[in-house]
Amino acid sequence: MKHWIFRATLHVAAAALCATSLSAMAQAWPAKQPIKFVAVFPPGGSVDQVARILAQPLSQQLGQNIIVENKGGASGAIGTAAVAAAPADGYTFAVVFDTHGVNPSLIPGLPFDTRKDLAPVALIGTSAMVLATFSGSEYKTFADVVAAAKAKKNVSYGSIGSGSLGHLAMALLSKSGNVDWQHVPYKGGGPLMTDAVAGHVPLSIASVFVTKPHIDSGRMRPLAVTTSQRSPDLPNVPTMAESGFAGFDAPAWWAILAPAKTPPEVLKRMNEEVNKALKNPEIAKKLSAQGIGIVGGSPESARVFIDKQIDTWAKVVKDNGIKAD
C-alpha cells in the first residue's frame, strides 16, 4: 500500500513539474531566439504578403524579431513539410494558403500527416473567389452560364491551375448542378487574367484580389462569388448560393500552423497575439487591401475549419478524378 502511495505521489509530482516547466517555458518564450515564419509560397504572392503584414506587429508585441522565410514549391507542401519536421519549440511557424486543405488528396506521398503533424494556431482570414467574364461576353449572369451548359453549349472557364481551389469549386458546382463545363488551366493569375480580359477564355475563376482591378476598369464583368456571404469588395455580386446552388461555400483562406508537439501554452500565447494583431486597424486595413476578410478565433476553431476543408475537397478530388499539374 505504501509502495502504491509512493508511486502515485511520484506521478503527481512529475505531472506538477511538467506543468511548471511548460508554464515557465511559455513565460520565457520567445526570449531565446528570433521566430521564423515560413511562407509556403514564393515572394510576392498573398501568402508572402500576409506573413510580412503580420510579422511586424507580432515582433513588437512579443519583443522578438520574426523572420519571414519563403519556401515555395508543390502548392505549399515543401514549406509545410519543413515546418512539420522542425523542432516543436515555438520558434518555427508556417503561414499557409487554402492549398493546405487540398494537398492531402491531390499530392500522393506527402512527407507529413496534415492533421497529425501540424497544430493550427489561428485562421487569419478568408476571401471569395469570383467567377467573371470579359466585358463583351454574352453572359450577363451566372444563370446564363448554367443555362448555356445545360443546353450542351461549349462552356469553358480558366483557373490558376489544375487542382486549384477555383478548379475544385467549379468541379463541385458541376456535380451538384449536373452541368458540364470545360476547365482550362493556367500557370497563375497573371496569364489567366491576360487571356480572360481579352476574351480568349470566356470565363475565369480567381480571387477577388486578382480579378477586381479588371472589374473596376470595366474590362471584366463579375457573375458570382464562391463564399456563403457576399464579398465586401463586390457587394452587388451575388453568391453561388443565391444563384441556385444552396449551401455552396468555397472560400480562399490563410492560416498559421506550428509543429504538432509545440507546447500548448506557446500555441495559446501566439494565438492571443495573432488575434490582437488582427484587431489592429492598420493591420486590418492592409489585409483588407489583399481582399482578405479577417476571421481570427481559437486554435480549436481553426482546426475545425481546416478539417472541413480537407474533407470537402478530398471528396471532390476523388469524385472528379482530379490530378495536380
Short mmCIF file of C-alpha atoms in Angstrom, two decimals:
data_model
loop_
_atom_site.label_atom_id
_atom_site.label_comp_id
_atom_site.label_asym_id
_atom_site.label_seq_id
_atom_site.Cartn_x
_atom_site.Cartn_y
_atom_site.Cartn_z
CA MET A 1 0.00 0.00 0.00
CA LYS A 2 2.83 2.37 0.95
CA HIS A 3 4.58 1.47 -2.32
CA TRP A 4 1.44 2.36 -4.31
CA ILE A 5 1.07 5.67 -2.44
CA PHE A 6 4.72 6.47 -3.10
CA ARG A 7 4.34 5.74 -6.84
CA ALA A 8 1.15 7.84 -7.01
CA THR A 9 2.94 10.69 -5.25
CA LEU A 10 5.77 10.46 -7.78
CA HIS A 11 3.30 10.62 -10.67
CA VAL A 12 1.60 13.70 -9.19
CA ALA A 13 4.95 15.34 -8.55
CA ALA A 14 6.13 14.57 -12.08
CA ALA A 15 2.92 15.97 -13.58
CA ALA A 16 3.25 19.11 -11.47
CA LEU A 17 6.89 19.51 -12.52
CA CYS A 18 5.97 19.07 -16.18
CA ALA A 19 3.19 21.65 -15.88
CA THR A 20 5.55 24.05 -14.12
CA SER A 21 8.19 23.54 -16.81
CA LEU A 22 5.69 24.19 -19.62
CA SER A 23 4.40 27.26 -17.82
CA ALA A 24 7.93 28.55 -17.34
CA MET A 25 8.71 27.91 -20.99
CA ALA A 26 5.61 29.79 -22.10
CA GLN A 27 6.53 32.72 -19.86
CA ALA A 28 10.12 32.76 -21.15
CA TRP A 29 9.09 32.28 -24.78
CA PRO A 30 10.16 33.81 -27.09
CA ALA A 31 13.28 35.12 -25.33
CA LYS A 32 15.72 32.57 -26.74
CA GLN A 33 15.91 33.45 -30.45
CA PRO A 34 14.06 35.03 -33.39
CA ILE A 35 10.86 33.37 -34.58
CA LYS A 36 10.66 32.08 -38.12
CA PHE A 37 7.53 32.42 -40.25
CA VAL A 38 7.80 30.04 -43.20
CA ALA A 39 5.69 31.48 -46.03
CA VAL A 40 4.98 28.35 -48.05
CA PHE A 41 4.79 30.18 -51.41
CA PRO A 42 7.36 32.33 -53.26
CA PRO A 43 7.80 36.08 -52.63
CA GLY A 44 5.17 38.46 -53.95
CA GLY A 45 2.07 36.30 -53.55
CA SER A 46 -0.69 36.59 -50.98
CA VAL A 47 0.92 34.15 -48.51
CA ASP A 48 4.14 36.17 -48.54
CA GLN A 49 2.18 39.40 -48.10
CA VAL A 50 0.14 38.02 -45.19
CA ALA A 51 3.26 36.71 -43.43
CA ARG A 52 5.02 40.08 -43.74
CA ILE A 53 1.94 42.11 -42.74
CA LEU A 54 1.63 40.10 -39.50
CA ALA A 55 5.35 39.78 -38.76
CA GLN A 56 5.74 43.47 -37.95
CA PRO A 57 3.09 43.86 -35.20
CA LEU A 58 3.82 40.42 -33.78
CA SER A 59 7.52 41.28 -33.47
CA GLN A 60 6.58 44.37 -31.46
CA GLN A 61 4.02 42.55 -29.31
CA LEU A 62 6.31 39.61 -28.50
CA GLY A 63 9.51 41.64 -28.16
CA GLN A 64 11.29 39.30 -30.56
CA ASN A 65 12.22 39.52 -34.21
CA ILE A 66 10.11 37.49 -36.65
CA ILE A 67 11.92 36.47 -39.81
CA VAL A 68 9.86 35.59 -42.90
CA GLU A 69 11.41 32.80 -44.96
CA ASN A 70 9.87 31.89 -48.31
CA LYS A 71 9.92 28.17 -49.02
CA GLY A 72 7.68 27.59 -52.04
CA GLY A 73 7.01 24.57 -54.21
CA ALA A 74 4.45 21.78 -54.61
CA SER A 75 1.49 24.09 -53.85
CA GLY A 76 2.89 24.90 -50.44
CA ALA A 77 3.70 21.32 -49.45
CA ILE A 78 7.50 21.78 -49.41
CA GLY A 79 7.43 24.64 -46.91
CA THR A 80 4.77 22.93 -44.82
CA ALA A 81 6.85 19.73 -44.68
CA ALA A 82 9.82 21.75 -43.39
CA VAL A 83 7.70 23.18 -40.57
CA ALA A 84 6.20 19.78 -39.70
CA ALA A 85 9.74 18.44 -39.28
CA ALA A 86 11.06 21.48 -37.37
CA PRO A 87 11.72 21.44 -33.61
CA ALA A 88 8.44 21.96 -31.73
CA ASP A 89 9.90 24.71 -29.57
CA GLY A 90 7.75 27.68 -30.61
CA TYR A 91 10.30 29.23 -32.94
CA THR A 92 9.01 27.94 -36.29
CA PHE A 93 5.55 28.52 -37.77
CA ALA A 94 4.00 28.10 -41.21
CA VAL A 95 1.82 30.62 -43.00
CA VAL A 96 -0.32 28.54 -45.36
CA PHE A 97 -2.92 29.05 -48.07
CA ASP A 98 -6.07 27.12 -49.00
CA THR A 99 -3.94 24.59 -50.91
CA HIS A 100 -3.13 23.16 -47.48
CA GLY A 101 -6.64 21.70 -47.40
CA VAL A 102 -6.33 20.25 -50.90
CA ASN A 103 -2.80 18.84 -50.92
CA PRO A 104 -3.55 15.72 -48.81
CA SER A 105 -5.86 14.38 -51.52
CA LEU A 106 -4.07 15.86 -54.52
CA ILE A 107 -0.40 15.13 -53.84
CA PRO A 108 0.45 11.44 -53.32
CA GLY A 109 3.07 10.58 -50.72
CA LEU A 110 3.15 13.81 -48.72
CA PRO A 111 6.08 13.54 -46.26
CA PHE A 112 3.85 14.59 -43.36
CA ASP A 113 0.39 13.89 -41.98
CA THR A 114 -1.59 17.10 -42.47
CA ARG A 115 -3.81 16.52 -39.44
CA LYS A 116 -1.36 14.86 -37.03
CA ASP A 117 1.95 16.61 -37.70
CA LEU A 118 0.74 20.21 -37.58
CA ALA A 119 -1.14 22.23 -34.97
CA PRO A 120 -3.35 25.12 -36.09
CA VAL A 121 -2.57 28.40 -34.36
CA ALA A 122 -5.15 30.67 -35.97
CA LEU A 123 -7.26 31.12 -39.08
CA ILE A 124 -6.17 34.53 -40.32
CA GLY A 125 -8.92 35.19 -42.82
CA THR A 126 -10.89 34.16 -45.86
CA SER A 127 -11.66 35.62 -49.26
CA ALA A 128 -14.14 34.99 -52.01
CA MET A 129 -13.20 33.84 -55.45
CA VAL A 130 -15.16 35.41 -58.25
CA LEU A 131 -16.43 33.90 -61.47
CA ALA A 132 -16.14 36.61 -64.10
CA THR A 133 -16.39 37.12 -67.84
CA PHE A 134 -15.00 39.69 -70.28
CA SER A 135 -16.96 42.86 -70.96
CA GLY A 136 -18.20 41.80 -74.40
CA SER A 137 -19.40 38.38 -73.27
CA GLU A 138 -22.88 37.01 -73.90
CA TYR A 139 -23.07 36.02 -70.22
CA LYS A 140 -24.78 38.68 -68.11
CA THR A 141 -25.45 36.49 -65.04
CA PHE A 142 -24.33 33.18 -63.60
CA ALA A 143 -27.76 31.82 -64.54
CA ASP A 144 -26.82 32.48 -68.19
CA VAL A 145 -23.72 30.31 -67.76
CA VAL A 146 -25.70 27.48 -66.18
CA ALA A 147 -28.37 27.68 -68.91
CA ALA A 148 -25.73 27.52 -71.65
CA ALA A 149 -24.09 24.50 -70.03
CA LYS A 150 -27.43 22.71 -69.65
CA ALA A 151 -28.15 23.45 -73.31
CA LYS A 152 -24.94 21.50 -74.07
CA LYS A 153 -23.13 24.56 -75.36
CA ASN A 154 -19.36 24.55 -75.03
CA VAL A 155 -18.81 26.48 -71.80
CA SER A 156 -15.19 26.81 -70.72
CA TYR A 157 -13.50 28.57 -67.83
CA GLY A 158 -9.93 29.24 -66.79
CA SER A 159 -8.36 28.84 -63.35
CA ILE A 160 -4.87 29.39 -61.98
CA GLY A 161 -4.12 25.66 -62.39
CA SER A 162 -5.29 22.07 -62.15
CA GLY A 163 -6.21 21.26 -58.57
CA SER A 164 -6.50 24.93 -57.60
CA LEU A 165 -9.40 25.92 -55.40
CA GLY A 166 -11.11 27.59 -58.35
CA HIS A 167 -10.88 24.38 -60.36
CA LEU A 168 -12.26 22.33 -57.46
CA ALA A 169 -15.07 24.81 -56.80
CA MET A 170 -16.22 24.63 -60.41
CA ALA A 171 -15.98 20.83 -60.35
CA LEU A 172 -18.17 20.77 -57.23
CA LEU A 173 -20.71 23.07 -58.90
CA SER A 174 -20.70 20.85 -61.98
CA LYS A 175 -21.53 17.75 -59.94
CA SER A 176 -24.13 19.37 -57.72
CA GLY A 177 -25.88 21.13 -60.61
CA ASN A 178 -25.50 18.30 -63.13
CA VAL A 179 -23.91 20.67 -65.65
CA ASP A 180 -20.74 20.38 -67.70
CA TRP A 181 -18.09 22.98 -68.36
CA GLN A 182 -14.55 22.63 -69.64
CA HIS A 183 -11.56 23.52 -67.49
CA VAL A 184 -8.64 25.48 -68.98
CA PRO A 185 -5.72 25.51 -66.51
CA TYR A 186 -3.26 28.42 -66.49
CA LYS A 187 0.08 28.88 -64.75
CA GLY A 188 -1.04 31.50 -62.27
CA GLY A 189 -3.26 34.54 -62.02
CA GLY A 190 -1.28 36.79 -64.38
CA PRO A 191 -1.58 34.62 -67.51
CA LEU A 192 -5.19 33.81 -66.64
CA MET A 193 -6.21 37.46 -66.41
CA THR A 194 -4.40 38.33 -69.66
CA ASP A 195 -6.50 35.82 -71.58
CA ALA A 196 -9.69 36.48 -69.61
CA VAL A 197 -9.68 40.23 -70.26
CA ALA A 198 -9.08 39.60 -73.96
CA GLY A 199 -11.92 37.07 -74.12
CA HIS A 200 -9.62 34.21 -75.13
CA VAL A 201 -11.24 32.20 -72.35
CA PRO A 202 -14.95 33.00 -71.81
CA LEU A 203 -14.92 32.69 -68.01
CA SER A 204 -12.36 32.91 -65.26
CA ILE A 205 -12.41 31.97 -61.61
CA ALA A 206 -9.82 33.57 -59.37
CA SER A 207 -9.52 35.52 -56.14
CA VAL A 208 -11.24 38.87 -55.74
CA PHE A 209 -7.77 40.40 -55.27
CA VAL A 210 -6.62 39.18 -58.69
CA THR A 211 -9.85 39.93 -60.55
CA LYS A 212 -11.15 43.16 -59.00
CA PRO A 213 -8.77 45.59 -60.78
CA HIS A 214 -10.12 44.35 -64.13
CA ILE A 215 -13.70 44.61 -62.86
CA ASP A 216 -13.05 48.17 -61.68
CA SER A 217 -11.62 49.07 -65.09
CA GLY A 218 -14.77 47.79 -66.81
CA ARG A 219 -12.90 45.13 -68.77
CA MET A 220 -14.48 42.26 -66.84
CA ARG A 221 -17.97 41.56 -65.51
CA PRO A 222 -18.38 39.64 -62.21
CA LEU A 223 -21.09 36.98 -62.19
CA ALA A 224 -20.93 35.32 -58.79
CA VAL A 225 -18.69 34.80 -55.76
CA THR A 226 -17.89 31.47 -54.13
CA THR A 227 -18.35 32.35 -50.45
CA SER A 228 -21.56 31.85 -48.49
CA GLN A 229 -21.79 35.62 -47.92
CA ARG A 230 -21.31 38.40 -50.46
CA SER A 231 -17.84 39.88 -50.68
CA PRO A 232 -17.44 43.34 -49.08
CA ASP A 233 -15.30 44.22 -52.11
CA LEU A 234 -18.12 43.26 -54.52
CA PRO A 235 -21.31 43.85 -52.53
CA ASN A 236 -23.57 43.86 -55.59
CA VAL A 237 -22.34 40.49 -56.87
CA PRO A 238 -24.50 37.51 -55.79
CA THR A 239 -23.12 34.37 -54.22
CA MET A 240 -23.27 30.97 -55.90
CA ALA A 241 -25.76 30.01 -53.18
CA GLU A 242 -28.03 32.90 -54.18
CA SER A 243 -27.68 31.82 -57.79
CA GLY A 244 -29.31 28.42 -57.33
CA PHE A 245 -26.63 26.38 -55.54
CA ALA A 246 -27.92 26.41 -51.97
CA GLY A 247 -25.30 25.98 -49.26
CA PHE A 248 -22.35 26.43 -51.62
CA ASP A 249 -19.25 27.84 -49.92
CA ALA A 250 -15.69 27.69 -51.25
CA PRO A 251 -13.51 30.36 -49.66
CA ALA A 252 -9.85 31.01 -50.18
CA TRP A 253 -8.13 31.14 -46.77
CA TRP A 254 -4.90 31.76 -44.89
CA ALA A 255 -3.76 30.28 -41.57
CA ILE A 256 -0.81 29.96 -39.20
CA LEU A 257 0.33 26.48 -38.16
CA ALA A 258 3.02 25.07 -35.87
CA PRO A 259 4.73 21.69 -35.46
CA ALA A 260 2.27 19.37 -33.73
CA LYS A 261 4.13 18.98 -30.42
CA THR A 262 4.62 22.69 -29.81
CA PRO A 263 3.75 23.33 -26.11
CA PRO A 264 0.07 24.24 -25.67
CA GLU A 265 1.00 27.33 -23.67
CA VAL A 266 3.08 28.63 -26.56
CA LEU A 267 0.29 27.94 -29.06
CA LYS A 268 -2.16 29.75 -26.78
CA ARG A 269 0.14 32.77 -26.41
CA MET A 270 0.80 33.01 -30.16
CA ASN A 271 -2.92 32.67 -30.85
CA GLU A 272 -3.67 35.52 -28.45
CA GLU A 273 -1.02 37.73 -30.04
CA VAL A 274 -2.25 36.96 -33.57
CA ASN A 275 -5.80 37.86 -32.59
CA LYS A 276 -4.52 41.07 -31.04
CA ALA A 277 -2.67 41.94 -34.26
CA LEU A 278 -5.75 41.20 -36.36
CA LYS A 279 -7.73 43.72 -34.30
CA ASN A 280 -5.20 46.44 -35.07
CA PRO A 281 -6.96 48.82 -37.54
CA GLU A 282 -3.78 49.36 -39.54
CA ILE A 283 -3.22 45.62 -39.96
CA ALA A 284 -6.90 45.06 -40.78
CA LYS A 285 -6.65 47.72 -43.49
CA LYS A 286 -3.57 46.08 -45.02
CA LEU A 287 -5.22 42.65 -45.08
CA SER A 288 -8.42 44.12 -46.50
CA ALA A 289 -6.33 45.60 -49.32
CA GLN A 290 -5.37 42.00 -50.14
CA GLY A 291 -9.06 41.10 -50.36
CA ILE A 292 -8.96 39.23 -47.05
CA GLY A 293 -11.79 39.25 -44.54
CA ILE A 294 -10.37 38.76 -41.05
CA VAL A 295 -11.53 35.71 -39.07
CA GLY A 296 -9.19 35.04 -36.13
CA GLY A 297 -10.53 32.95 -33.26
CA SER A 298 -9.18 29.99 -31.30
CA PRO A 299 -6.82 27.20 -32.42
CA GLU A 300 -9.75 24.80 -31.99
CA SER A 301 -11.99 26.74 -34.36
CA ALA A 302 -9.13 26.89 -36.88
CA ARG A 303 -8.77 23.10 -36.69
CA VAL A 304 -12.49 22.55 -37.25
CA PHE A 305 -12.39 24.83 -40.30
CA ILE A 306 -9.27 23.22 -41.80
CA ASP A 307 -10.53 19.67 -41.19
CA LYS A 308 -13.75 20.55 -43.01
CA GLN A 309 -11.77 21.90 -45.96
CA ILE A 310 -9.68 18.72 -46.14
CA ASP A 311 -12.79 16.51 -46.09
CA THR A 312 -14.75 18.62 -48.60
CA TRP A 313 -12.03 18.79 -51.25
CA ALA A 314 -10.91 15.17 -50.79
CA LYS A 315 -14.35 14.09 -51.95
CA VAL A 316 -14.32 16.50 -54.91
CA VAL A 317 -10.85 15.32 -56.00
CA LYS A 318 -11.90 11.67 -55.76
CA ASP A 319 -15.30 12.10 -57.43
CA ASN A 320 -13.82 14.00 -60.38
CA GLY A 321 -10.50 12.18 -60.73
CA ILE A 322 -8.62 15.48 -60.47
CA LYS A 323 -4.84 15.43 -60.77
CA ALA A 324 -2.35 18.20 -59.98
CA ASP A 325 -0.38 19.90 -62.76
#
